[in-house]
Structures are given as C-alpha cells and as structure tokens.
PDB file of C-alpha atoms in Angstrom:
ATOM      1  CA  UNK C  29      24.849   4.043  10.092  1.00 48.00           C
ATOM      2  CA  UNK C  30      23.681   6.381  13.916  1.00 48.00           C
ATOM      3  CA  UNK C  31      23.126   9.353  11.418  1.00 44.00           C
ATOM      4  CA  UNK C  32      20.907   7.401   9.118  1.00 44.00           C
ATOM      5  CA  UNK C  33      18.834   6.359  12.064  1.00 42.00           C
ATOM      6  CA  UNK C  34      18.556   9.515  13.547  1.00 40.00           C
ATOM      7  CA  UNK C  35      17.534  11.023  10.046  1.00 42.00           C
ATOM      8  CA  UNK C  36      14.697   8.200  10.002  1.00 41.00           C
ATOM      9  CA  UNK C  37      13.010   9.329  13.544  1.00 42.00           C
ATOM     10  CA  UNK C  38      13.481  12.582  12.547  1.00 48.00           C
ATOM     11  CA  UNK C  39      12.193  12.923   9.259  1.00 55.00           C
ATOM     12  CA  UNK C  40       9.490   9.343   8.960  1.00 76.00           C
ATOM     13  CA  UNK C  41       6.969   9.312   6.187  1.00 83.00           C
ATOM     14  CA  UNK C  42       5.568   6.262   5.895  1.00 88.00           C
ATOM     15  CA  UNK C  43       3.067   4.431   3.436  1.00 88.00           C
ATOM     16  CA  UNK C  44       1.224   0.937   4.180  1.00 89.00           C
ATOM     17  CA  UNK C  45      -1.121  -0.884   2.232  1.00 85.00           C
ATOM     18  CA  UNK C  46      -2.001  -3.218   5.353  1.00 83.00           C
ATOM     19  CA  UNK C  47      -0.896  -6.497   6.281  1.00 81.00           C
ATOM     20  CA  UNK C  48      -0.614  -7.912   2.925  1.00 82.00           C
ATOM     21  CA  UNK C  49       0.032  -6.890  -0.600  1.00 88.00           C
ATOM     22  CA  UNK C  50      -2.095  -9.187  -2.458  1.00 92.00           C
ATOM     23  CA  UNK C  51      -5.542  -8.136  -3.524  1.00 93.00           C
ATOM     24  CA  UNK C  52      -8.110 -10.599  -5.244  1.00 92.00           C
ATOM     25  CA  UNK C  53     -11.524  -9.385  -7.129  1.00 93.00           C
ATOM     26  CA  UNK C  54     -14.042 -11.638  -8.996  1.00 94.00           C
ATOM     27  CA  UNK C  55     -14.335 -10.072 -12.380  1.00 94.00           C
ATOM     28  CA  UNK C  56     -17.435  -7.081 -12.844  1.00 93.00           C
ATOM     29  CA  UNK C  57     -17.159  -6.594  -9.121  1.00 95.00           C
ATOM     30  CA  UNK C  58     -15.792  -3.502  -7.353  1.00 96.00           C
ATOM     31  CA  UNK C  59     -12.650  -4.008  -5.008  1.00 95.00           C
ATOM     32  CA  UNK C  60     -10.966  -1.754  -2.458  1.00 95.00           C
ATOM     33  CA  UNK C  61      -7.142  -1.132  -2.754  1.00 96.00           C
ATOM     34  CA  UNK C  62      -6.229   0.377   0.632  1.00 94.00           C
ATOM     35  CA  UNK C  63      -3.661   2.526   1.331  1.00 94.00           C
ATOM     36  CA  UNK C  64      -2.911   4.905   4.519  1.00 93.00           C
ATOM     37  CA  UNK C  65       0.164   6.931   4.955  1.00 92.00           C
ATOM     38  CA  UNK C  66       1.807   8.266   8.645  1.00 90.00           C
ATOM     39  CA  UNK C  67       4.019  11.246   9.392  1.00 88.00           C
ATOM     40  CA  UNK C  68       5.647  12.456  12.844  1.00 83.00           C
ATOM     41  CA  UNK C  69       5.806  15.943  12.289  1.00 86.00           C
ATOM     42  CA  UNK C  70       2.192  16.549   9.969  1.00 87.00           C
ATOM     43  CA  UNK C  71       1.441  17.497   6.394  1.00 89.00           C
ATOM     44  CA  UNK C  72       0.977  20.490   4.504  1.00 90.00           C
ATOM     45  CA  UNK C  73       0.022  20.665   0.778  1.00 94.00           C
ATOM     46  CA  UNK C  74       0.286  16.867   0.788  1.00 94.00           C
ATOM     47  CA  UNK C  75      -0.132  15.190  -2.640  1.00 95.00           C
ATOM     48  CA  UNK C  76      -0.719  11.765  -3.095  1.00 96.00           C
ATOM     49  CA  UNK C  77      -1.349   9.396  -6.561  1.00 96.00           C
ATOM     50  CA  UNK C  78      -1.929   6.103  -7.669  1.00 97.00           C
ATOM     51  CA  UNK C  79      -0.586   4.191 -10.195  1.00 97.00           C
ATOM     52  CA  UNK C  80      -1.313   1.355 -12.358  1.00 97.00           C
ATOM     53  CA  UNK C  81       1.695  -0.732 -13.424  1.00 97.00           C
ATOM     54  CA  UNK C  82       4.296   2.112 -12.840  1.00 92.00           C
ATOM     55  CA  UNK C  83       3.266   4.100 -15.604  1.00 93.00           C
ATOM     56  CA  UNK C  84      -0.552   5.018 -15.584  1.00 96.00           C
ATOM     57  CA  UNK C  85      -1.649   7.574 -13.556  1.00 97.00           C
ATOM     58  CA  UNK C  86      -5.659   6.507 -12.251  1.00 97.00           C
ATOM     59  CA  UNK C  87      -5.910   9.033  -9.104  1.00 97.00           C
ATOM     60  CA  UNK C  88      -4.360  12.731  -8.090  1.00 97.00           C
ATOM     61  CA  UNK C  89      -5.485  14.046  -4.977  1.00 96.00           C
ATOM     62  CA  UNK C  90      -4.000  17.066  -2.990  1.00 96.00           C
ATOM     63  CA  UNK C  91      -4.547  17.531   0.967  1.00 94.00           C
ATOM     64  CA  UNK C  92      -3.899  20.698   2.580  1.00 93.00           C
ATOM     65  CA  UNK C  93      -4.009  20.070   6.098  1.00 91.00           C
ATOM     66  CA  UNK C  94      -4.844  17.319   8.498  1.00 88.00           C
ATOM     67  CA  UNK C  95      -8.140  19.579   9.189  1.00 90.00           C
ATOM     68  CA  UNK C  96      -9.217  19.042   5.431  1.00 91.00           C
ATOM     69  CA  UNK C  97     -10.304  16.407   3.378  1.00 93.00           C
ATOM     70  CA  UNK C  98      -8.114  15.460   0.217  1.00 93.00           C
ATOM     71  CA  UNK C  99      -9.413  17.401  -2.828  1.00 93.00           C
ATOM     72  CA  UNK C 100      -9.360  15.631  -6.300  1.00 95.00           C
ATOM     73  CA  UNK C 101      -6.814  16.853  -9.027  1.00 95.00           C
ATOM     74  CA  UNK C 102      -7.511  13.911 -11.600  1.00 96.00           C
ATOM     75  CA  UNK C 103      -8.578  10.363 -11.480  1.00 96.00           C
ATOM     76  CA  UNK C 104     -10.084   7.438 -14.097  1.00 96.00           C
ATOM     77  CA  UNK C 105     -13.789   7.819 -14.134  1.00 96.00           C
ATOM     78  CA  UNK C 106     -13.681   4.039 -12.894  1.00 96.00           C
ATOM     79  CA  UNK C 107     -11.647   5.575  -9.688  1.00 97.00           C
ATOM     80  CA  UNK C 108     -13.718   6.437  -6.191  1.00 96.00           C
ATOM     81  CA  UNK C 109     -11.745   7.849  -3.768  1.00 96.00           C
ATOM     82  CA  UNK C 110     -12.910   6.610  -0.001  1.00 95.00           C
ATOM     83  CA  UNK C 111     -10.680   7.443   2.557  1.00 93.00           C
ATOM     84  CA  UNK C 112     -10.341  10.544   4.799  1.00 92.00           C
ATOM     85  CA  UNK C 113      -7.763  12.288   6.516  1.00 90.00           C
ATOM     86  CA  UNK C 114      -9.338  14.420   9.358  1.00 89.00           C
ATOM     87  CA  UNK C 115     -10.000  11.099  11.326  1.00 82.00           C
ATOM     88  CA  UNK C 116      -7.695   9.036  13.328  1.00 81.00           C
ATOM     89  CA  UNK C 117      -6.114   7.327  10.267  1.00 85.00           C
ATOM     90  CA  UNK C 118      -4.513   9.177   7.021  1.00 91.00           C
ATOM     91  CA  UNK C 119      -6.300   6.938   4.689  1.00 94.00           C
ATOM     92  CA  UNK C 120      -5.875   7.723   0.879  1.00 95.00           C
ATOM     93  CA  UNK C 121      -8.020   4.223  -0.255  1.00 96.00           C
ATOM     94  CA  UNK C 122      -9.729   4.028  -3.873  1.00 96.00           C
ATOM     95  CA  UNK C 123     -11.996   1.786  -4.931  1.00 97.00           C
ATOM     96  CA  UNK C 124     -11.470   0.480  -8.354  1.00 97.00           C
ATOM     97  CA  UNK C 125     -15.331   0.205 -10.057  1.00 96.00           C
ATOM     98  CA  UNK C 126     -16.803  -2.854 -12.656  1.00 95.00           C
ATOM     99  CA  UNK C 127     -13.289  -5.143 -12.190  1.00 96.00           C
ATOM    100  CA  UNK C 128     -11.968  -6.354 -15.461  1.00 96.00           C
ATOM    101  CA  UNK C 129      -9.065  -9.191 -16.216  1.00 96.00           C
ATOM    102  CA  UNK C 130      -7.078  -6.418 -17.694  1.00 96.00           C
ATOM    103  CA  UNK C 131      -6.770  -4.730 -14.182  1.00 96.00           C
ATOM    104  CA  UNK C 132      -4.879  -7.285 -12.979  1.00 96.00           C
ATOM    105  CA  UNK C 133      -1.618  -5.704 -11.813  1.00 97.00           C
ATOM    106  CA  UNK C 134       0.884  -3.598  -9.986  1.00 97.00           C
ATOM    107  CA  UNK C 135      -1.010  -0.609  -8.004  1.00 97.00           C
ATOM    108  CA  UNK C 136       1.162   2.274  -6.055  1.00 96.00           C
ATOM    109  CA  UNK C 137      -0.075   4.126  -3.781  1.00 95.00           C
ATOM    110  CA  UNK C 138       2.826   7.506  -3.737  1.00 95.00           C
ATOM    111  CA  UNK C 139       2.846   9.817  -1.331  1.00 94.00           C
ATOM    112  CA  UNK C 140       4.638  13.575  -0.938  1.00 93.00           C
ATOM    113  CA  UNK C 141       5.156  15.542   1.711  1.00 92.00           C
ATOM    114  CA  UNK C 142       6.321  19.069   1.060  1.00 91.00           C
ATOM    115  CA  UNK C 143       6.527  19.530   5.156  1.00 89.00           C
ATOM    116  CA  UNK C 144       9.249  17.201   5.438  1.00 88.00           C
ATOM    117  CA  UNK C 145      11.646  18.596   2.544  1.00 88.00           C
ATOM    118  CA  UNK C 146       9.455  16.702  -0.507  1.00 89.00           C
ATOM    119  CA  UNK C 147      10.050  13.432   1.228  1.00 88.00           C
ATOM    120  CA  UNK C 148       8.740  10.898  -0.912  1.00 90.00           C
ATOM    121  CA  UNK C 149       7.445   7.278  -0.118  1.00 92.00           C
ATOM    122  CA  UNK C 150       5.059   4.413  -1.679  1.00 91.00           C
ATOM    123  CA  UNK C 151       3.823   1.292  -1.131  1.00 93.00           C
ATOM    124  CA  UNK C 152       2.395  -1.323  -3.769  1.00 95.00           C
ATOM    125  CA  UNK C 153      -0.395  -3.587  -3.625  1.00 95.00           C
ATOM    126  CA  UNK C 154      -1.001  -6.686  -6.541  1.00 96.00           C
ATOM    127  CA  UNK C 155      -4.810  -7.301  -7.720  1.00 96.00           C
ATOM    128  CA  UNK C 156      -5.690 -10.466  -9.112  1.00 95.00           C
ATOM    129  CA  UNK C 157      -8.740 -10.639 -10.772  1.00 95.00           C
ATOM    130  CA  UNK C 158     -10.938 -14.199 -10.868  1.00 93.00           C
ATOM    131  CA  UNK C 159     -13.890 -15.498 -12.471  1.00 91.00           C
ATOM    132  CA  UNK C 160     -14.885 -17.110  -9.186  1.00 84.00           C
ATOM    133  CA  UNK C 161     -13.804 -17.706  -5.423  1.00 73.00           C
ATOM    134  CA  UNK C 162     -14.493 -20.603  -3.729  1.00 67.00           C
ATOM    135  CA  UNK C 163     -14.398 -20.830   0.002  1.00 65.00           C
ATOM    136  CA  UNK C 164     -12.602 -24.037   1.475  1.00 54.00           C
ATOM    137  CA  UNK C 165     -12.709 -25.315   4.682  1.00 52.00           C
ATOM    138  CA  UNK C 166      -9.211 -23.245   5.728  1.00 50.00           C
ATOM    139  CA  UNK C 167     -10.061 -19.786   6.280  1.00 47.00           C
ATOM    140  CA  UNK C 168      -6.454 -18.495   5.792  1.00 48.00           C
ATOM    141  CA  UNK C 169      -6.653 -18.457   2.014  1.00 46.00           C
ATOM    142  CA  UNK C 170      -9.187 -19.177  -1.032  1.00 47.00           C
ATOM    143  CA  UNK C 171      -9.066 -21.338  -4.169  1.00 45.00           C
ATOM    144  CA  UNK C 172      -9.064 -19.621  -7.038  1.00 43.00           C
ATOM    145  CA  UNK C 173     -10.870 -21.320  -9.764  1.00 44.00           C
ATOM    146  CA  UNK C 174     -11.155 -20.978 -13.778  1.00 43.00           C
ATOM    147  CA  UNK C 175      -7.980 -18.417 -14.491  1.00 48.00           C
ATOM    148  CA  UNK C 176      -4.869 -19.160 -12.842  1.00 47.00           C
ATOM    149  CA  UNK C 177      -5.095 -22.738 -13.670  1.00 49.00           C
ATOM    150  CA  UNK C 178      -1.711 -24.622 -12.518  1.00 49.00           C
ATOM    151  CA  UNK C 179      -0.156 -21.963 -10.752  1.00 53.00           C
ATOM    152  CA  UNK C 180      -2.708 -22.560  -7.463  1.00 57.00           C
ATOM    153  CA  UNK C 181      -0.665 -24.597  -5.556  1.00 56.00           C
ATOM    154  CA  UNK C 182       1.803 -22.358  -6.096  1.00 58.00           C
ATOM    155  CA  UNK C 183      -0.047 -19.159  -5.204  1.00 60.00           C
ATOM    156  CA  UNK C 184      -1.343 -20.519  -1.938  1.00 57.00           C
ATOM    157  CA  UNK C 185       2.175 -21.832  -1.394  1.00 55.00           C
ATOM    158  CA  UNK C 186       3.315 -18.128  -1.881  1.00 62.00           C
ATOM    159  CA  UNK C 187       0.945 -17.170   0.299  1.00 66.00           C
ATOM    160  CA  UNK C 188       1.142 -18.751   3.308  1.00 61.00           C
ATOM    161  CA  UNK C 189       5.112 -18.722   3.306  1.00 58.00           C
ATOM    162  CA  UNK C 190       4.505 -14.902   2.989  1.00 63.00           C
ATOM    163  CA  UNK C 191       2.330 -14.577   6.068  1.00 65.00           C
ATOM    164  CA  UNK C 192       4.591 -16.166   8.194  1.00 51.00           C
ATOM    165  CA  UNK C 193       7.769 -14.136   6.853  1.00 52.00           C
ATOM    166  CA  UNK C 194       5.580 -11.156   7.737  1.00 61.00           C
ATOM    167  CA  UNK C 195       4.355 -11.991  11.239  1.00 57.00           C
ATOM    168  CA  UNK C 196       8.024 -12.869  11.518  1.00 51.00           C
ATOM    169  CA  UNK C 197       9.476  -9.444  10.622  1.00 51.00           C
ATOM    170  CA  UNK C 198       6.564  -7.808  12.422  1.00 57.00           C
ATOM    171  CA  UNK C 199       7.247  -9.621  15.769  1.00 50.00           C
ATOM    172  CA  UNK C 200      11.055  -8.440  15.489  1.00 46.00           C
ATOM    173  CA  UNK C 201      10.300  -4.649  14.805  1.00 51.00           C
ATOM    174  CA  UNK C 202       7.412  -4.567  17.439  1.00 48.00           C
ATOM    175  CA  UNK C 203       8.937  -2.510  20.000  1.00 41.00           C
ATOM    176  CA  UNK C 204      11.285  -0.112  17.892  1.00 42.00           C
ATOM    177  CA  UNK C 205       8.795   1.498  15.660  1.00 45.00           C
ATOM    178  CA  UNK C 206       9.579   5.353  16.988  1.00 46.00           C
ATOM    179  CA  UNK C 207       8.464   6.516  13.588  1.00 50.00           C
ATOM    180  CA  UNK C 208      10.753   4.721  11.568  1.00 47.00           C
ATOM    181  CA  UNK C 209      10.287   4.226   8.015  1.00 43.00           C
ATOM    182  CA  UNK C 210       9.094   0.909   7.244  1.00 39.00           C
ATOM    183  CA  UNK C 211       5.993   0.285   5.459  1.00 41.00           C
ATOM    184  CA  UNK C 212       4.100  -3.048   5.395  1.00 45.00           C
ATOM    185  CA  UNK C 213       3.243  -4.851   2.411  1.00 45.00           C
ATOM    186  CA  UNK C 214       5.776  -4.427  -0.705  1.00 46.00           C
ATOM    187  CA  UNK C 215       7.719  -1.371   0.219  1.00 45.00           C
ATOM    188  CA  UNK C 216       8.980   0.147  -3.340  1.00 46.00           C
ATOM    189  CA  UNK C 217      10.503   3.255  -2.127  1.00 44.00           C
ATOM    190  CA  UNK C 218      12.654   4.848  -5.010  1.00 44.00           C
ATOM    191  CA  UNK C 219      12.731   8.537  -3.954  1.00 42.00           C
ATOM    192  CA  UNK C 220      12.241   8.567  -0.497  1.00 41.00           C
ATOM    193  CA  UNK C 221      15.491   9.647   2.390  1.00 40.00           C
ATOM    194  CA  UNK C 222      18.163   7.978   2.521  1.00 39.00           C
ATOM    195  CA  UNK C 223      17.176   6.278   6.169  1.00 40.00           C
ATOM    196  CA  UNK C 224      14.338   4.673   4.320  1.00 37.00           C
ATOM    197  CA  UNK C 225      15.892   1.369   3.598  1.00 39.00           C
ATOM    198  CA  UNK C 226      18.005   1.299   7.211  1.00 39.00           C
ATOM    199  CA  UNK C 227      15.399  -1.013   8.707  1.00 40.00           C
ATOM    200  CA  UNK C 228      14.905  -3.607   6.280  1.00 43.00           C
ATOM    201  CA  UNK C 229      17.351  -6.542   8.186  1.00 47.00           C
ATOM    202  CA  UNK C 230      16.668  -9.495   8.140  1.00 53.00           C
ATOM    203  CA  UNK C 231      15.423 -10.834  11.412  1.00 55.00           C
ATOM    204  CA  UNK C 232      17.725 -12.137  14.535  1.00 57.00           C
ATOM    205  CA  UNK C 233      18.721 -15.559  14.203  1.00 57.00           C
ATOM    206  CA  UNK C 234      17.142 -16.772  17.763  1.00 55.00           C
TER     207      UNK C 234
END
C-alpha cells in the first residue's frame, strides 16, 4: 500500500545484527554480540535493551543524543558494552564474558526512539556454545565438534542455504533502500510501525 510505504520512509528505525544472525563461541571464552541501529531523523533520549531468550534483561542503556555516548542503566555483571554512538555507526554491541553452555540461546537487541513517536524495532542473534571448533579447507564454515553431534551436517547445510538466501534478498533490495525498515539478520519486529513489514516480500522470480 502506498500509505504504508510513505510511513516507512518518514519514520524509519532500523536495527541490525549484521550479515548473519548466528554466532558461535567456545566454552569459557568472551563473545561479541553485534548490533547497530539507523534512523532517518536522528534520535533523542533513545533507549536500548538486550534480552536473553526474550525475557531476561542483560543490558539496559540510554543515549541522550548523537553527540553523547550511551550511559548504563543496568546490566548483568558478565556483560560489557563495547559500542559507540558518536562515531559513524550507532553501535550498541555488547560482549558476553566467560561464556558457558547455558548461555546458548536467543539474544535480542531492542531499540526505542522517542523522537520517532516512540518507534520500536529489534533484531535477534542466536548464540551457539561449543567445546571445540576445527577449521576445515572450506573457509565458509566451521565444523562443530563435541556438542552438536549428529546435527553437524544439518547445521552446516542450513548455514550455507541461509547465506545464499540472504545474498539473493540483499541483491533484490539494493537500490531501493531509502531508509526503509528492513533489518538484516532475523528481524522480530513486534511493536514497530505498521510499515515495518511492508518490505519483507519474496524476491521476484527471474
């Protein structure tokens, strides 16, 4: 609908976790959980939160304006903020320290911007914790050893298929990204704008 398209351009808050929404980490290591956001009209008193498995709040921060860095409201002691908002990218990434197997699961980066009539948007990243990772000749992926067991083949196949699909989707969206709400990674917008799902169409057939 034309009305939805215009709305998405006027108020467009986008949250992204990068090219893939799956992260693997070694047990007892530190892992980066990436997240950035963009907004067409700027932000003021923006609030961002990180959730583990949708319910457990592990980091809560606020940003007064583009000229200031985020300040902490509350966090899990094992979570460290490593982003910056005064540079080129509005980076609100975190590092989870001393990863354990129980940390595997879904991490959601949620942003709310009062300047855009409290527009809300989020993106999700999935963390897999393994005992050992072995590099193969194929640089596209890693074989997971020890934890995943019989699911290794299925997981690798899923990752490769996902790369191809994301590449095709990216190619079809290039050239028409006029500040539209379209998050890379697994976008779980729930309370966002009416136009936030307008661009999630299947790629046109050749």
